[in-house]
Amino acid sequence: MKPDTHATWQALARAAEASERLHLREMFAADVQRFASLSVSWNDWLLDYSKQRVTTATMALLHGLWHTADVPGWIARMRAGEAINHSEGRAALHIALRRPAFAGPILHAGHDVMPAVLAELDKMQRFVAQIHGRHWRGATGEPISDIVNIGIGGSDLGPRMATQALAAFRHPELTVHYVANLDGADLATVLAGLQPRTTLFIIASKTFTTQETMQNAASARHWLVQALGEAAVARHFVAVSTNLAEVARFGIDPANAFAFWDWVGGRYSLWSAIGLPLALAVGFDNFRQLLAGAHAMDEHFFSAPPEENLPGLLALLEIWNTNFLGADNRALLPYSQSLGLLPRYLQQLEMESNGKQVDRQGLPLHCATAPILWGEAGTNGQHAFYQLIHQGGRLVPCEFIVCRQPDFALSGHHEKLLANCFAQSEALMRGRTLAETTAELVASGMTAAQVALLAPYRSFPGNQPSTTLLLPRLDPFTLGALVALYEHKVFVESVIWNINPFDQWGVEYGKQLASRLLPVIVGTAQGEQLDSSTAGLVAACRSG
Ligand code: F6P
């Protein structure tokens, strides 16, 4: 069903019109219970959305969308292993990857996937134990000190983000590096500090055909073979892929290949063997805790009503901001250095999933889908782009994430971090009127002329909506639940927008054109069909 034809959608459009007359500071002044009615807890988490431009009546309408779009029905389809990724004819069963053994089967095409999932986890665990126990030796008999994960997109961003997020849990004697970019500067700078004798590469690629990863893998192989000879490859390369035939062709021993399945989307694959570098970085017990946290969020998502459903609430608020208030972006602002890569990770998860223009019936959509997601760890962002959020005149819904407890307990830091985080959402909500600013400047002793000059610059419109997610502490369990929260948020949005969040055809066209251009750049083809700009750029490179 087209989202904008729901009666609820029309009612929300009217509510949005009415909300234009309201300012968040007036909403808070009018209702001292606002925080109590517009915040929700889950275990020891707190989601405060009282600084969003909603009323309880708006929320009731948004909860209605959950039902009219049949979110519960789509959850059931996902759990039943139906091919909800219809344009690729695939199921989306990442929930199986973090399901504990006792929780029962998950069926795909009539077969329980759980035995294979659990067996692959056990294989990963044995491998991690070998590396950590220094039983796995390189070709010269030395233990491994450095792991280099070579992958891109979903085969990079998840474990990279989580390795940084769980820095407090890192194994002391093993360093995990990540290489993704096709630009040789990425691999070259990582290799510059490493010794082939003690380095192990993980080639991570669902398809094992991705140009960036294959080029980096070939260059890494060359670096190793030059130093240690061809026979060393087996002791220094392992792979993670769904395409085990290609892995074998690359020369990696099938015993050292970790499998996953076509029902796992790349950007939903952190929980599979794609998480191997993370498991090596933080240990397998912590990796299992990550899975347990994600599973706990799955259970919450499957059972909680929309009024209390964290992924559901985040999705409904984003739909309100995007489709009814007209926001075209969302700033993700983790007040956590360790979550510094979360905005990048969520860019892929959210924008590759829901950046779509055609609905599940192949018809053009008449409503906006995923907003542009951007952001940076606080407080760094405060000294960079917050000026625009405060006074740039754009609608920028903000999402603050902060932990009650620090993951690195240095005296004096965490209280200041909390104060900055809460102060920002307060300032964005409240703003400061010209009259307030004038009174403050007069009280500070300025002359009337100075006050008149400066007051407009020092006033803030406020009314900038935000959500704050307060977490207990950044540990593997919490991180797992946090990532699963966003996966399910994306899913709820896709159901309401009536789009497929599990394909990514938009990425393919650029890959096709790059393959067509490569022979022109290396000079084995002429490129007569090129437009004048592309032809001019190629010619300029070839002449230089
Ligand atoms: O960017 C497109 C994409 O297909 C992503 O969805 C995927 O995560 C990434 O490329 C890497 O693909 P692979 O794991 O097959 O190398």
PDB file of C-alpha atoms and ligand atoms in Angstrom, residues 152-155 204-208 210 213 266-267 348 352 504 507-508 511, ligand 1:
ATOM      1  CA  ILE A 152      34.724  -2.766   1.997  1.00  0.00           C
ATOM      2  CA  GLY A 153      31.194  -1.583   2.832  1.00  0.00           C
ATOM      3  CA  GLY A 154      29.426  -4.213   4.890  1.00  0.00           C
ATOM      4  CA  SER A 155      32.600  -6.316   4.940  1.00  0.00           C
ATOM      5  CA  ALA A 204      36.342 -10.410   3.723  1.00  0.00           C
ATOM      6  CA  SER A 205      33.924 -10.217   0.831  1.00  0.00           C
ATOM      7  CA  LYS A 206      30.453 -11.653   0.521  1.00  0.00           C
ATOM      8  CA  THR A 207      30.799 -12.003  -3.244  1.00  0.00           C
ATOM      9  CA  PHE A 208      34.611 -12.308  -3.430  1.00  0.00           C
ATOM     10  CA  THR A 210      34.390  -6.693  -5.322  1.00  0.00           C
ATOM     11  CA  THR A 213      38.819  -5.879  -2.088  1.00  0.00           C
ATOM     12  CA  GLY A 266      26.384  -7.243   3.502  1.00  0.00           C
ATOM     13  CA  ARG A 267      25.423  -4.339   5.774  1.00  0.00           C
ATOM     14  CA  GLN A 348      25.661   2.508   4.957  1.00  0.00           C
ATOM     15  CA  GLU A 352      22.111   2.014   1.342  1.00  0.00           C
ATOM     16  CA  GLN A 504      21.203  -1.803  -3.384  1.00  0.00           C
ATOM     17  CA  VAL A 507      25.465   1.048  -6.297  1.00  0.00           C
ATOM     18  CA  GLU A 508      25.779  -1.182  -9.339  1.00  0.00           C
ATOM     19  CA  LYS A 511      30.622  -0.141 -10.808  1.00  0.00           C
TER      20      LYS A 511
HETATM   21  O1  F6P B   1      28.526  -1.097  -1.824  1.00  0.00           O
HETATM   22  C1  F6P B   1      27.816  -2.151  -2.383  1.00  0.00           C
HETATM   23  C2  F6P B   1      28.110  -3.411  -1.696  1.00  0.00           C
HETATM   24  O2  F6P B   1      27.482  -4.387  -2.434  1.00  0.00           O
HETATM   25  C3  F6P B   1      27.658  -3.435  -0.227  1.00  0.00           C
HETATM   26  O3  F6P B   1      26.322  -3.692  -0.057  1.00  0.00           O
HETATM   27  C4  F6P B   1      28.558  -4.474   0.328  1.00  0.00           C
HETATM   28  O4  F6P B   1      28.559  -4.429   1.726  1.00  0.00           O
HETATM   29  C5  F6P B   1      29.863  -4.066  -0.304  1.00  0.00           C
HETATM   30  O5  F6P B   1      29.502  -3.703  -1.632  1.00  0.00           O
HETATM   31  C6  F6P B   1      30.934  -5.114  -0.297  1.00  0.00           C
HETATM   32  O6  F6P B   1      30.563  -6.270  -0.975  1.00  0.00           O
HETATM   33  P1  F6P B   1      31.333  -7.639  -0.788  1.00  0.00           P
HETATM   34  O7  F6P B   1      31.218  -8.039   0.634  1.00  0.00           O
HETATM   35  O8  F6P B   1      30.646  -8.599  -1.702  1.00  0.00           O
HETATM   36  O9  F6P B   1      32.764  -7.420  -1.184  1.00  0.00           O
END
